[in-house]
């Protein structure tokens, strides 16, 4: 008595590496990213003190696989923006975010970073860091407790565990680009017009 062959479903594959990275590889890569997040801390105000407290021995977020204080943006996976983002500081935040390698993630920590906080109506305050860079997790509070940051990190790790890089970076992805979120509030001033020089004989050109 013969046995009919079973048609196995085609394995789902991952982004541009579709020939080399099958679906189980996505689980392994996401597991590695989830528990090896190098943090680039962008502490701008009092919320940075709560971030420092979360990295100390009492809360110790290294046990969650989060390594604080990366040497620079090129070695970081996660940017935690904690504090008030002003229009003058916004270009620096955006520039350092763009120097981080992909895949990269952002946690907006505190009310000031989320929406401007108590200074939202100030002429000099950016109304949330998501005006200039895409944010993955928002942590509310003014200031939020260190336990709130631990909860935000756990939420981000859950998001990383189920994400597909093909959907995130491939064509038709739903993640907005930084250009789409560009604020326009911190555009550099136009260069000054050159002044007329002296005439060919050293005079004033008249």
C-alpha angles and dihedrals in degrees: 000000000000125000118229113232117248118232107227117207117254108260115247113247137208128253120278091348091065092131094051110027116061124187097277088058089061090058092051094046093047090048090054094048092045095059101034105057111157107203125220102196117210099189110182105160144351094320087071088069089059089050090052090049090053090055094050127091097272095063100013104187089188085085086066091057095261115135113201129217106022112203091247144332093280091063096043133097100179130044115199110196107199119176143017115333110209126196088249092054096042096084090053092051091050094045093051091045090055090052092059115098122242133292093048133160137201131210116194104211118198139001094282092056092042100051111341095279117215089348097056093118094052117116091226102047124093110230094236133333089254086076089075108021133024115261124211102188131019119206111197127208141091093257104353119217120250088250088062090057090050089053090049091051091051090050090051091049090052089052092049092049093060101034126112116214089205090061093041099050103016127094113291095024119155097223109109119232124239090246090058090052096044110136103207090209094105101045112148117251117258115264115263118258114257115258118237113260129221122287125267093266095049094262129121094274097258 
